[in-house]
């Protein structure tokens, strides 16, 4: 915990705060550091060395995400206290190197960005909220800056989560079907192993069977197309990317092109195994969409705003989407914000007949009117530009992939390393020849061993039965060569400890 106290004093020194003399080596608690964890209106105060009340409150009242709580009958949940850069400190005082940007690929510009916090506070004092039926200064400014990074796109619809952003796109597709096609062209295609959110309709469009199980019945009108992971090829052909895309056309023809309104795909499949598309895949998908008048919806919730080394993942492939959804990296977790971005062609469909009360997009998102989100997003965007983080992401992504390929040369359990920018995966197998997936328990043991070493990584989990075997890495865009090497060194050690 003294490491955390020392970090706080370093931050204060950077801010120009001059704390009273403190006998650091004596182990005495600094009175200002103790106040650091107090909120004046709350009567209960917390010692920097004792978070037992916090832990007890968490165990008694907090329902953690994606967590089996039976374990907390005999152990304590981990409580994160502070972050700076790519480092985190928990309630026990342990330091962690975060290799997954907040656990779910979100904190793109790193922890402790005072300029973002300052921008949010300044905006909240001025105006915290008004429904998005009216505009706001940060909302207009961020929309303009965002669109400048997305040639061909023109309109930003603010919401509060990636799930909600995708839901809005689905609703637009359905409304367009009614406005133009008598409701017939309403089906939405999604890809096996992709993930688009946790609402009933977004899991209906989700290709992860285990994540969706027991939540049916699902929303009708969503149709699955095959995945495009060449490592687990479904066809023995030379041009695998084109063949995988052709499988989409086969589904369209089976369903009837006049019934299919849109297709929703991740540019790089995230939680389904960090699947980078094979050569030729996206270009063929674009051709198919244009051939059958199908709207192309790219889900950039994970890949958007720099994660792949470009502003958006789809920009690696020269395609022109109709919808782009984004969330996690938009404000790096400093405020809740997500966006649905459309082109003008889609936007114009909702103002064709002003005399028709059903013509407009009759939708609202309460927290889409919060001004903290776009205020944080503006500063987040500035940081990425001013610090050259897109270039850093490309360079560090190359280093990460090189290190992962070196691990593949060393450890027979590594089936394939894959990734784009600072979004990478390492698929583990029990046998390279047969590509038998490594047991999920052993994959999770690797994650646990890295945590023991002070490095946080992730793995596919509760997604596809029998195929939850890929380690997931998404360090912040600020990562240095030393950070990357430390992450892969921990994985190297863990693979040896778990698999021998």
Tab-separated table of C-alpha atoms in Angstrom:
chain	number	residue	atom	x	y	z
A	1	UNK	CA	0.000	0.000	0.000
A	2	UNK	CA	2.973	2.320	0.570
A	3	UNK	CA	3.666	2.035	-3.155
A	4	UNK	CA	0.191	3.476	-3.742
A	5	UNK	CA	0.859	6.252	-1.222
A	6	UNK	CA	4.153	7.095	-2.896
A	7	UNK	CA	2.426	7.186	-6.276
A	8	UNK	CA	-0.152	9.621	-4.890
A	9	UNK	CA	2.557	11.904	-3.538
A	10	UNK	CA	4.278	11.832	-6.937
A	11	UNK	CA	1.010	12.852	-8.579
A	12	UNK	CA	0.602	15.662	-6.054
A	13	UNK	CA	4.131	16.883	-6.771
A	14	UNK	CA	3.287	16.945	-10.493
A	15	UNK	CA	0.200	19.032	-9.665
A	16	UNK	CA	2.237	21.470	-7.566
A	17	UNK	CA	0.776	20.298	-4.255
A	18	UNK	CA	3.283	20.484	-1.394
A	19	UNK	CA	2.235	18.026	1.312
A	20	UNK	CA	3.481	18.379	4.843
A	21	UNK	CA	6.732	16.603	5.775
A	22	UNK	CA	6.219	12.859	6.107
A	23	UNK	CA	8.680	10.267	7.410
A	24	UNK	CA	8.376	7.959	4.397
A	25	UNK	CA	10.752	5.341	5.659
A	26	UNK	CA	9.055	5.200	9.042
A	27	UNK	CA	5.975	3.635	7.526
A	28	UNK	CA	3.773	6.317	9.058
A	29	UNK	CA	0.563	7.144	7.240
A	30	UNK	CA	0.502	10.562	5.596
A	31	UNK	CA	-2.602	12.479	6.763
A	32	UNK	CA	-3.303	13.858	3.275
A	33	UNK	CA	-3.042	10.410	1.742
A	34	UNK	CA	-5.611	9.147	4.236
A	35	UNK	CA	-7.904	12.010	3.166
A	36	UNK	CA	-7.333	10.986	-0.453
A	37	UNK	CA	-9.876	8.194	0.044
A	38	UNK	CA	-12.481	10.204	1.942
A	39	UNK	CA	-15.577	11.853	0.572
A	40	UNK	CA	-16.652	14.699	2.905
A	41	UNK	CA	-20.396	13.899	2.991
A	42	UNK	CA	-19.736	10.301	4.095
A	43	UNK	CA	-19.168	9.692	7.802
A	44	UNK	CA	-17.191	6.466	7.293
A	45	UNK	CA	-13.514	7.057	6.524
A	46	UNK	CA	-11.036	4.507	5.225
A	47	UNK	CA	-7.493	3.866	6.316
A	48	UNK	CA	-5.118	3.441	3.393
A	49	UNK	CA	-4.082	0.117	4.906
A	50	UNK	CA	-7.553	-1.181	5.677
A	51	UNK	CA	-10.230	-1.552	3.023
A	52	UNK	CA	-12.046	-4.282	4.943
A	53	UNK	CA	-15.260	-2.230	5.130
A	54	UNK	CA	-15.177	-1.620	1.377
A	55	UNK	CA	-14.577	-5.283	0.681
A	56	UNK	CA	-17.386	-6.274	3.061
A	57	UNK	CA	-19.777	-3.834	1.374
A	58	UNK	CA	-18.802	-5.183	-2.035
A	59	UNK	CA	-19.320	-8.798	-0.975
A	60	UNK	CA	-22.684	-7.961	0.577
A	61	UNK	CA	-24.177	-5.795	-2.140
A	62	UNK	CA	-22.348	-5.741	-5.510
A	63	UNK	CA	-23.270	-8.154	-8.289
A	64	UNK	CA	-20.130	-8.394	-10.436
A	65	UNK	CA	-20.252	-8.860	-14.188
A	66	UNK	CA	-19.475	-12.253	-15.736
A	67	UNK	CA	-18.661	-13.637	-12.293
A	68	UNK	CA	-19.638	-16.774	-10.391
A	69	UNK	CA	-20.100	-15.426	-6.863
A	70	UNK	CA	-19.876	-18.765	-5.082
A	71	UNK	CA	-16.120	-18.196	-4.812
A	72	UNK	CA	-16.663	-15.130	-2.612
A	73	UNK	CA	-18.013	-17.287	0.175
A	74	UNK	CA	-14.385	-18.171	0.901
A	75	UNK	CA	-12.358	-15.438	-0.831
A	76	UNK	CA	-12.552	-11.688	-1.268
A	77	UNK	CA	-13.316	-9.895	-4.543
A	78	UNK	CA	-10.504	-7.825	-5.996
A	79	UNK	CA	-11.043	-4.095	-5.455
A	80	UNK	CA	-9.138	-1.734	-7.740
A	81	UNK	CA	-8.142	1.530	-6.040
A	82	UNK	CA	-6.089	3.641	-8.417
A	83	UNK	CA	-4.596	3.676	-11.898
A	84	UNK	CA	-1.852	5.607	-13.629
A	85	UNK	CA	-0.769	5.051	-17.208
A	86	UNK	CA	-0.931	1.276	-17.676
A	87	UNK	CA	-0.538	0.455	-13.972
A	88	UNK	CA	-3.253	-0.379	-11.453
A	89	UNK	CA	-3.150	-0.786	-7.683
A	90	UNK	CA	-5.653	-2.900	-5.792
A	91	UNK	CA	-6.857	-2.763	-2.193
A	92	UNK	CA	-4.012	-5.018	-1.050
A	93	UNK	CA	-1.463	-2.568	-2.447
A	94	UNK	CA	-0.439	-4.855	-5.297
A	95	UNK	CA	0.652	-3.255	-8.565
A	96	UNK	CA	-0.624	-4.675	-11.856
A	97	UNK	CA	0.386	-4.051	-15.457
A	98	UNK	CA	-2.897	-3.890	-17.362
A	99	UNK	CA	-2.708	-5.752	-20.669
A	100	UNK	CA	-6.433	-5.457	-21.435
A	101	UNK	CA	-7.179	-1.744	-20.909
A	102	UNK	CA	-9.607	-2.010	-18.032
A	103	UNK	CA	-10.488	-5.663	-18.444
A	104	UNK	CA	-12.690	-5.155	-21.503
A	105	UNK	CA	-10.505	-3.201	-23.952
A	106	UNK	CA	-11.686	0.288	-22.985
A	107	UNK	CA	-9.028	2.550	-21.418
A	108	UNK	CA	-7.265	3.346	-24.691
A	109	UNK	CA	-5.313	6.395	-23.480
A	110	UNK	CA	-4.415	4.959	-20.077
A	111	UNK	CA	-5.391	5.767	-16.508
A	112	UNK	CA	-5.048	9.042	-14.639
A	113	UNK	CA	-5.607	11.511	-17.486
A	114	UNK	CA	-6.201	14.720	-15.570
A	115	UNK	CA	-6.992	16.701	-18.711
A	116	UNK	CA	-9.991	14.465	-19.447
A	117	UNK	CA	-11.213	14.670	-15.857
A	118	UNK	CA	-10.817	18.457	-15.965
A	119	UNK	CA	-12.733	18.710	-19.251
A	120	UNK	CA	-15.586	16.626	-17.817
A	121	UNK	CA	-15.778	18.631	-14.585
A	122	UNK	CA	-15.749	21.961	-16.431
A	123	UNK	CA	-18.583	20.797	-18.683
A	124	UNK	CA	-20.661	19.327	-15.849
A	125	UNK	CA	-20.528	22.585	-13.912
A	126	UNK	CA	-21.630	24.481	-17.035
A	127	UNK	CA	-24.330	22.063	-18.256
A	128	UNK	CA	-24.526	18.410	-17.294
A	129	UNK	CA	-27.536	17.333	-19.333
A	130	UNK	CA	-30.306	18.139	-21.685
A	131	UNK	CA	-32.188	15.613	-23.801
A	132	UNK	CA	-30.656	15.042	-27.220
A	133	UNK	CA	-33.785	16.481	-28.844
A	134	UNK	CA	-31.717	19.664	-28.428
A	135	UNK	CA	-28.004	20.061	-29.015
A	136	UNK	CA	-25.022	20.884	-26.800
A	137	UNK	CA	-21.644	22.481	-27.394
A	138	UNK	CA	-19.536	19.354	-26.754
A	139	UNK	CA	-22.041	17.203	-28.655
A	140	UNK	CA	-21.759	19.346	-31.776
A	141	UNK	CA	-17.993	19.753	-31.495
A	142	UNK	CA	-17.271	16.078	-30.996
A	143	UNK	CA	-19.600	15.061	-33.828
A	144	UNK	CA	-17.723	17.392	-36.183
A	145	UNK	CA	-14.303	16.086	-35.062
A	146	UNK	CA	-15.437	12.460	-35.242
A	147	UNK	CA	-16.888	12.791	-38.735
A	148	UNK	CA	-13.602	14.351	-39.899
A	149	UNK	CA	-12.008	10.951	-39.149
A	150	UNK	CA	-14.661	9.006	-41.077
A	151	UNK	CA	-14.819	9.985	-44.778
A	152	UNK	CA	-18.214	9.134	-46.256
A	153	UNK	CA	-20.045	9.265	-42.918
A	154	UNK	CA	-21.991	12.321	-41.795
A	155	UNK	CA	-24.332	11.887	-38.792
A	156	UNK	CA	-23.757	10.988	-35.125
A	157	UNK	CA	-26.504	9.569	-32.878
A	158	UNK	CA	-25.479	9.620	-29.208
A	159	UNK	CA	-26.294	6.769	-26.817
A	160	UNK	CA	-24.691	5.309	-23.691
A	161	UNK	CA	-23.406	1.818	-24.566
A	162	UNK	CA	-22.331	-0.373	-27.451
A	163	UNK	CA	-25.375	-2.582	-27.010
A	164	UNK	CA	-27.653	0.413	-27.294
A	165	UNK	CA	-25.793	1.768	-30.344
A	166	UNK	CA	-26.309	-1.536	-32.140
A	167	UNK	CA	-29.971	-1.659	-31.079
A	168	UNK	CA	-30.515	1.770	-32.647
A	169	UNK	CA	-29.017	0.576	-35.928
A	170	UNK	CA	-31.277	-2.490	-35.884
A	171	UNK	CA	-34.314	-0.277	-35.304
A	172	UNK	CA	-33.319	1.950	-38.222
A	173	UNK	CA	-33.016	-1.083	-40.490
A	174	UNK	CA	-36.456	-2.309	-39.416
A	175	UNK	CA	-38.022	1.126	-39.904
A	176	UNK	CA	-36.445	1.449	-43.358
A	177	UNK	CA	-37.920	-1.953	-44.209
A	178	UNK	CA	-41.391	-0.673	-43.350
A	179	UNK	CA	-40.946	2.679	-45.058
A	180	UNK	CA	-39.616	1.299	-48.333
A	181	UNK	CA	-40.293	-2.412	-48.587
A	182	UNK	CA	-43.600	-3.008	-46.852
A	183	UNK	CA	-41.753	-4.502	-43.899
A	184	UNK	CA	-40.351	-7.375	-45.949
A	185	UNK	CA	-36.640	-6.461	-46.138
A	186	UNK	CA	-36.230	-6.677	-42.355
A	187	UNK	CA	-33.777	-9.514	-41.740
A	188	UNK	CA	-30.382	-8.710	-40.284
A	189	UNK	CA	-27.438	-11.035	-40.843
A	190	UNK	CA	-24.774	-11.552	-38.186
A	191	UNK	CA	-21.644	-13.679	-38.112
A	192	UNK	CA	-20.872	-16.777	-36.110
A	193	UNK	CA	-18.493	-15.905	-33.199
A	194	UNK	CA	-19.204	-12.148	-33.358
A	195	UNK	CA	-20.643	-10.264	-30.376
A	196	UNK	CA	-22.849	-7.169	-30.543
A	197	UNK	CA	-24.132	-6.627	-27.019
A	198	UNK	CA	-26.100	-7.970	-24.091
A	199	UNK	CA	-29.715	-6.912	-24.728
A	200	UNK	CA	-32.187	-9.477	-26.025
A	201	UNK	CA	-31.994	-8.173	-29.588
A	202	UNK	CA	-28.204	-7.815	-29.619
A	203	UNK	CA	-27.720	-11.348	-28.332
A	204	UNK	CA	-30.226	-12.399	-31.018
A	205	UNK	CA	-27.606	-10.950	-33.374
A	206	UNK	CA	-24.763	-12.589	-31.463
A	207	UNK	CA	-22.783	-15.538	-32.743
A	208	UNK	CA	-21.615	-16.795	-29.349
A	209	UNK	CA	-23.861	-19.680	-28.361
A	210	UNK	CA	-22.666	-20.001	-24.782
A	211	UNK	CA	-23.052	-16.269	-24.113
A	212	UNK	CA	-26.633	-16.419	-25.435
A	213	UNK	CA	-27.735	-19.676	-23.807
A	214	UNK	CA	-30.847	-19.611	-21.569
A	215	UNK	CA	-31.823	-16.070	-22.618
A	216	UNK	CA	-34.284	-17.046	-25.315
A	217	UNK	CA	-36.706	-16.845	-26.917
A	218	UNK	CA	-34.772	-14.445	-29.109
A	219	UNK	CA	-35.898	-11.580	-31.298
A	220	UNK	CA	-36.926	-12.978	-34.708
A	221	UNK	CA	-35.428	-11.844	-37.984
A	222	UNK	CA	-31.731	-12.347	-37.217
A	223	UNK	CA	-29.860	-14.874	-39.361
A	224	UNK	CA	-26.356	-16.260	-38.821
A	225	UNK	CA	-23.604	-16.477	-41.464
A	226	UNK	CA	-20.388	-18.535	-41.088
A	227	UNK	CA	-17.270	-17.213	-39.356
A	228	UNK	CA	-14.167	-16.320	-41.376
A	229	UNK	CA	-11.379	-17.815	-39.227
A	230	UNK	CA	-9.041	-19.464	-41.725
A	231	UNK	CA	-7.116	-21.243	-38.942
A	232	UNK	CA	-10.273	-23.311	-38.444
A	233	UNK	CA	-11.136	-23.424	-42.114
A	234	UNK	CA	-14.548	-24.608	-43.263
A	235	UNK	CA	-13.508	-24.828	-46.927
A	236	UNK	CA	-10.346	-26.129	-48.589
A	237	UNK	CA	-9.697	-23.352	-51.095
A	238	UNK	CA	-6.891	-20.961	-52.037
A	239	UNK	CA	-8.811	-17.659	-51.808
A	240	UNK	CA	-10.244	-18.304	-48.367
A	241	UNK	CA	-11.331	-14.736	-47.726
A	242	UNK	CA	-13.450	-14.591	-50.858
A	243	UNK	CA	-14.894	-18.033	-50.152
A	244	UNK	CA	-15.860	-17.077	-46.603
A	245	UNK	CA	-17.602	-13.979	-47.960
A	246	UNK	CA	-19.341	-16.038	-50.639
A	247	UNK	CA	-20.884	-18.040	-47.808
A	248	UNK	CA	-22.713	-14.838	-46.855
A	249	UNK	CA	-24.150	-14.616	-50.358
A	250	UNK	CA	-25.325	-18.220	-50.062
A	251	UNK	CA	-27.275	-17.312	-46.913
A	252	UNK	CA	-28.762	-14.259	-48.640
A	253	UNK	CA	-29.944	-16.385	-51.564
A	254	UNK	CA	-31.358	-18.992	-49.200
A	255	UNK	CA	-33.307	-16.392	-47.202
A	256	UNK	CA	-34.270	-14.336	-50.258
A	257	UNK	CA	-32.440	-11.071	-51.077
A	258	UNK	CA	-35.716	-9.160	-50.845
A	259	UNK	CA	-35.962	-10.099	-47.144
A	260	UNK	CA	-32.434	-9.112	-46.041
A	261	UNK	CA	-32.011	-5.488	-45.012
A	262	UNK	CA	-28.572	-5.373	-43.372
A	263	UNK	CA	-25.553	-7.291	-42.183
A	264	UNK	CA	-23.801	-6.503	-38.896
A	265	UNK	CA	-20.145	-7.539	-38.535
A	266	UNK	CA	-17.135	-6.731	-36.357
A	267	UNK	CA	-14.074	-5.640	-38.391
A	268	UNK	CA	-12.022	-7.975	-36.192
A	269	UNK	CA	-14.041	-10.513	-34.227
A	270	UNK	CA	-13.291	-9.724	-30.587
A	271	UNK	CA	-14.560	-12.006	-27.811
A	272	UNK	CA	-15.107	-14.822	-30.279
A	273	UNK	CA	-11.365	-15.363	-30.638
A	274	UNK	CA	-9.670	-12.176	-31.941
A	275	UNK	CA	-10.259	-13.173	-35.554
A	276	UNK	CA	-8.629	-11.012	-38.211
A	277	UNK	CA	-10.345	-11.298	-41.600
A	278	UNK	CA	-8.534	-13.191	-44.370
A	279	UNK	CA	-7.328	-11.359	-47.479
A	280	UNK	CA	-10.145	-10.429	-49.845
A	281	UNK	CA	-12.920	-10.981	-47.320
A	282	UNK	CA	-14.096	-7.434	-46.710
A	283	UNK	CA	-13.895	-6.330	-50.319
A	284	UNK	CA	-16.116	-9.232	-51.349
A	285	UNK	CA	-18.555	-8.479	-48.499
A	286	UNK	CA	-18.893	-4.927	-49.812
A	287	UNK	CA	-19.601	-6.216	-53.331
A	288	UNK	CA	-22.299	-8.554	-52.046
A	289	UNK	CA	-23.996	-5.811	-50.027
A	290	UNK	CA	-24.130	-3.506	-53.036
A	291	UNK	CA	-25.344	-6.294	-55.312
A	292	UNK	CA	-28.381	-7.047	-53.127
A	293	UNK	CA	-29.036	-3.543	-51.717
A	294	UNK	CA	-28.079	-4.595	-48.187
A	295	UNK	CA	-26.970	-2.023	-45.620
A	296	UNK	CA	-23.503	-2.640	-44.170
A	297	UNK	CA	-23.252	-2.171	-40.401
A	298	UNK	CA	-19.752	-2.275	-38.891
A	299	UNK	CA	-19.611	-2.825	-35.126
A	300	UNK	CA	-16.495	-0.918	-33.974
A	301	UNK	CA	-17.335	-1.064	-30.269
A	302	UNK	CA	-13.971	-2.732	-29.573
A	303	UNK	CA	-11.855	-1.722	-32.561
A	304	UNK	CA	-12.957	1.905	-32.872
A	305	UNK	CA	-10.949	5.019	-32.013
A	306	UNK	CA	-7.419	3.752	-32.513
A	307	UNK	CA	-7.306	0.197	-31.212
A	308	UNK	CA	-6.100	-1.252	-34.555
A	309	UNK	CA	-3.698	1.558	-35.520
A	310	UNK	CA	-6.247	3.437	-37.599
A	311	UNK	CA	-9.161	5.443	-36.302
A	312	UNK	CA	-11.475	2.537	-37.159
A	313	UNK	CA	-10.858	-1.081	-38.011
A	314	UNK	CA	-12.849	-0.987	-41.243
A	315	UNK	CA	-10.480	1.659	-42.595
A	316	UNK	CA	-7.808	-1.009	-43.094
A	317	UNK	CA	-9.929	-2.576	-45.822
A	318	UNK	CA	-11.167	0.308	-47.983
A	319	UNK	CA	-14.851	-0.382	-47.435
A	320	UNK	CA	-17.725	2.099	-47.164
A	321	UNK	CA	-20.206	1.248	-44.392
A	322	UNK	CA	-23.720	2.603	-43.928
A	323	UNK	CA	-23.657	2.299	-40.124
A	324	UNK	CA	-20.701	2.374	-37.735
A	325	UNK	CA	-21.215	1.790	-34.009
A	326	UNK	CA	-18.612	2.537	-31.343
A	327	UNK	CA	-18.322	2.760	-27.566
A	328	UNK	CA	-15.376	1.586	-25.452
A	329	UNK	CA	-12.514	3.720	-26.733
A	330	UNK	CA	-14.635	6.762	-27.578
A	331	UNK	CA	-13.827	8.314	-24.191
A	332	UNK	CA	-11.505	5.595	-22.826
A	333	UNK	CA	-13.926	4.894	-19.984
A	334	UNK	CA	-13.722	8.400	-18.502
A	335	UNK	CA	-17.429	8.868	-19.264
A	336	UNK	CA	-20.207	6.636	-20.565
A	337	UNK	CA	-20.692	7.400	-24.255
A	338	UNK	CA	-21.417	5.446	-27.408
A	339	UNK	CA	-22.276	6.509	-30.934
A	340	UNK	CA	-24.150	5.269	-33.954
A	341	UNK	CA	-22.733	6.991	-37.038
A	342	UNK	CA	-24.519	6.874	-40.400
A	343	UNK	CA	-23.980	8.233	-43.872
A	344	UNK	CA	-26.248	10.867	-45.371
A	345	UNK	CA	-28.063	8.303	-47.492
A	346	UNK	CA	-29.412	6.613	-44.368
A	347	UNK	CA	-30.138	9.927	-42.645
A	348	UNK	CA	-32.150	11.234	-45.591
A	349	UNK	CA	-34.486	8.247	-45.438
A	350	UNK	CA	-35.899	9.601	-42.176
A	351	UNK	CA	-36.846	13.064	-43.430
A	352	UNK	CA	-38.375	12.256	-46.809
A	353	UNK	CA	-41.922	13.173	-45.835
A	354	UNK	CA	-42.221	15.676	-42.989
A	355	UNK	CA	-46.028	15.417	-43.126
A	356	UNK	CA	-45.886	11.754	-42.097
A	357	UNK	CA	-45.708	11.486	-38.278
A	358	UNK	CA	-44.069	8.063	-38.615
A	359	UNK	CA	-41.356	9.169	-41.050
A	360	UNK	CA	-38.723	10.315	-38.557
A	361	UNK	CA	-36.623	8.035	-36.358
A	362	UNK	CA	-38.912	7.902	-33.326
A	363	UNK	CA	-36.331	7.032	-30.734
A	364	UNK	CA	-34.558	8.606	-27.779
A	365	UNK	CA	-31.728	7.624	-25.449
A	366	UNK	CA	-31.980	9.356	-22.083
A	367	UNK	CA	-28.288	9.377	-21.326
A	368	UNK	CA	-27.440	10.190	-24.916
A	369	UNK	CA	-28.082	13.734	-23.715
A	370	UNK	CA	-25.283	13.707	-21.125
A	371	UNK	CA	-22.615	16.271	-21.961
A	372	UNK	CA	-19.817	14.555	-20.012
A	373	UNK	CA	-19.470	11.923	-22.733
A	374	UNK	CA	-18.679	14.157	-25.701
A	375	UNK	CA	-16.566	16.440	-23.481
A	376	UNK	CA	-14.417	13.467	-22.477
A	377	UNK	CA	-14.396	12.149	-26.044
A	378	UNK	CA	-13.093	15.440	-27.420
A	379	UNK	CA	-10.129	15.435	-25.060
A	380	UNK	CA	-9.571	11.711	-25.653
A	381	UNK	CA	-9.362	12.409	-29.390
A	382	UNK	CA	-6.928	15.276	-28.847
A	383	UNK	CA	-4.641	13.065	-26.764
A	384	UNK	CA	-4.561	10.366	-29.440
A	385	UNK	CA	-3.652	12.946	-32.082
A	386	UNK	CA	-1.177	15.039	-30.097
A	387	UNK	CA	0.685	12.056	-28.673
A	388	UNK	CA	0.810	10.174	-31.985
A	389	UNK	CA	-0.936	7.158	-30.514
A	390	UNK	CA	-2.097	5.721	-33.838
A	391	UNK	CA	1.522	5.395	-34.952
A	392	UNK	CA	2.484	4.038	-31.540
A	393	UNK	CA	-0.301	1.472	-31.757
A	394	UNK	CA	0.991	0.258	-35.107
A	395	UNK	CA	4.591	0.054	-33.894
A	396	UNK	CA	3.775	-1.594	-30.565
A	397	UNK	CA	1.268	-3.882	-32.283
A	398	UNK	CA	4.046	-5.097	-34.574
A	399	UNK	CA	6.253	-5.701	-31.541
A	400	UNK	CA	3.468	-7.549	-29.737
A	401	UNK	CA	2.821	-9.806	-32.722
A	402	UNK	CA	6.549	-10.502	-33.094
A	403	UNK	CA	6.756	-11.475	-29.428
A	404	UNK	CA	3.667	-13.678	-29.695
A	405	UNK	CA	5.068	-15.438	-32.759
A	406	UNK	CA	8.265	-16.025	-30.795
A	407	UNK	CA	6.150	-17.671	-28.097
A	408	UNK	CA	4.616	-19.864	-30.797
A	409	UNK	CA	8.105	-20.983	-31.778
A	410	UNK	CA	8.896	-21.827	-28.151
A	411	UNK	CA	5.654	-23.362	-26.868
A	412	UNK	CA	3.919	-26.201	-28.726
A	413	UNK	CA	0.652	-25.255	-27.033
A	414	UNK	CA	0.398	-22.109	-29.171
A	415	UNK	CA	-1.688	-22.843	-32.242
A	416	UNK	CA	-1.771	-19.368	-33.794
A	417	UNK	CA	-0.995	-15.755	-32.947
A	418	UNK	CA	-3.203	-13.200	-34.673
A	419	UNK	CA	-4.183	-9.591	-34.330
A	420	UNK	CA	-4.259	-6.062	-35.687
A	421	UNK	CA	-2.624	-3.112	-33.958
A	422	UNK	CA	-2.858	-3.487	-30.194
A	423	UNK	CA	-5.641	-6.041	-30.338
A	424	UNK	CA	-4.116	-9.515	-30.410
A	425	UNK	CA	-4.917	-13.098	-29.532
A	426	UNK	CA	-3.021	-16.309	-28.899
A	427	UNK	CA	-5.021	-19.465	-29.579
A	428	UNK	CA	-3.916	-22.386	-27.425
A	429	UNK	CA	-4.222	-26.025	-28.543
A	430	UNK	CA	-3.515	-29.394	-27.019
A	431	UNK	CA	-2.225	-30.694	-30.337
A	432	UNK	CA	-1.003	-28.573	-33.227
A	433	UNK	CA	-1.666	-31.161	-35.914
A	434	UNK	CA	-5.322	-31.705	-35.007
A	435	UNK	CA	-5.767	-28.158	-33.607
A	436	UNK	CA	-7.604	-29.628	-30.631
A	437	UNK	CA	-8.446	-26.652	-28.407
A	438	UNK	CA	-6.656	-26.459	-25.078
A	439	UNK	CA	-9.035	-27.095	-22.158
A	440	UNK	CA	-10.658	-23.907	-20.914
A	441	UNK	CA	-9.486	-24.591	-17.358
A	442	UNK	CA	-5.855	-24.566	-18.484
A	443	UNK	CA	-6.370	-21.399	-20.525
A	444	UNK	CA	-7.804	-19.714	-17.445
A	445	UNK	CA	-4.876	-21.034	-15.423
A	446	UNK	CA	-2.550	-19.110	-17.751
A	447	UNK	CA	-4.562	-15.937	-17.104
A	448	UNK	CA	-4.379	-16.599	-13.345
A	449	UNK	CA	-0.640	-17.216	-13.459
A	450	UNK	CA	-0.100	-13.908	-15.264
A	451	UNK	CA	-2.182	-12.183	-12.590
A	452	UNK	CA	0.025	-13.793	-9.960
A	453	UNK	CA	2.987	-12.218	-11.746
A	454	UNK	CA	1.296	-8.814	-11.700
A	455	UNK	CA	0.149	-8.763	-15.334
A	456	UNK	CA	-3.527	-8.666	-16.319
A	457	UNK	CA	-4.487	-10.447	-19.533
A	458	UNK	CA	-7.774	-11.905	-20.770
A	459	UNK	CA	-9.147	-14.979	-22.498
A	460	UNK	CA	-12.256	-15.897	-24.428
A	461	UNK	CA	-14.785	-17.184	-21.905
A	462	UNK	CA	-18.445	-18.179	-21.880
A	463	UNK	CA	-18.542	-17.637	-25.632
A	464	UNK	CA	-18.290	-20.753	-27.807
A	465	UNK	CA	-18.444	-24.187	-26.160
A	466	UNK	CA	-15.137	-25.995	-26.591
A	467	UNK	CA	-13.473	-22.987	-28.194
A	468	UNK	CA	-12.861	-20.697	-25.217
A	469	UNK	CA	-9.141	-21.161	-25.771
A	470	UNK	CA	-7.712	-17.825	-26.955
A	471	UNK	CA	-5.697	-15.462	-24.787
A	472	UNK	CA	-6.736	-11.851	-25.444
A	473	UNK	CA	-4.478	-8.804	-25.307
A	474	UNK	CA	-5.433	-5.165	-25.731
A	475	UNK	CA	-2.952	-2.925	-23.931
A	476	UNK	CA	-3.497	0.825	-23.929
A	477	UNK	CA	-2.412	2.756	-26.996
A	478	UNK	CA	0.269	4.404	-24.852
A	479	UNK	CA	2.118	1.081	-24.373
A	480	UNK	CA	5.911	1.169	-24.567
A	481	UNK	CA	8.283	-1.529	-25.758
A	482	UNK	CA	9.035	-2.375	-22.121
A	483	UNK	CA	5.309	-2.770	-21.409
A	484	UNK	CA	4.835	-5.094	-24.365
A	485	UNK	CA	7.868	-7.173	-23.410
A	486	UNK	CA	6.688	-7.425	-19.795
A	487	UNK	CA	3.271	-8.689	-20.904
A	488	UNK	CA	4.645	-11.350	-23.219
A	489	UNK	CA	7.330	-12.347	-20.686
A	490	UNK	CA	4.560	-13.068	-18.177
A	491	UNK	CA	2.687	-15.149	-20.768
A	492	UNK	CA	5.912	-17.036	-21.542
A	493	UNK	CA	6.352	-17.872	-17.859
A	494	UNK	CA	2.689	-18.810	-17.451
A	495	UNK	CA	2.645	-21.119	-20.454
A	496	UNK	CA	5.668	-22.926	-19.041
A	497	UNK	CA	4.122	-23.168	-15.584
A	498	UNK	CA	0.740	-24.444	-16.808
A	499	UNK	CA	1.702	-26.614	-19.781
A	500	UNK	CA	5.323	-27.452	-18.996
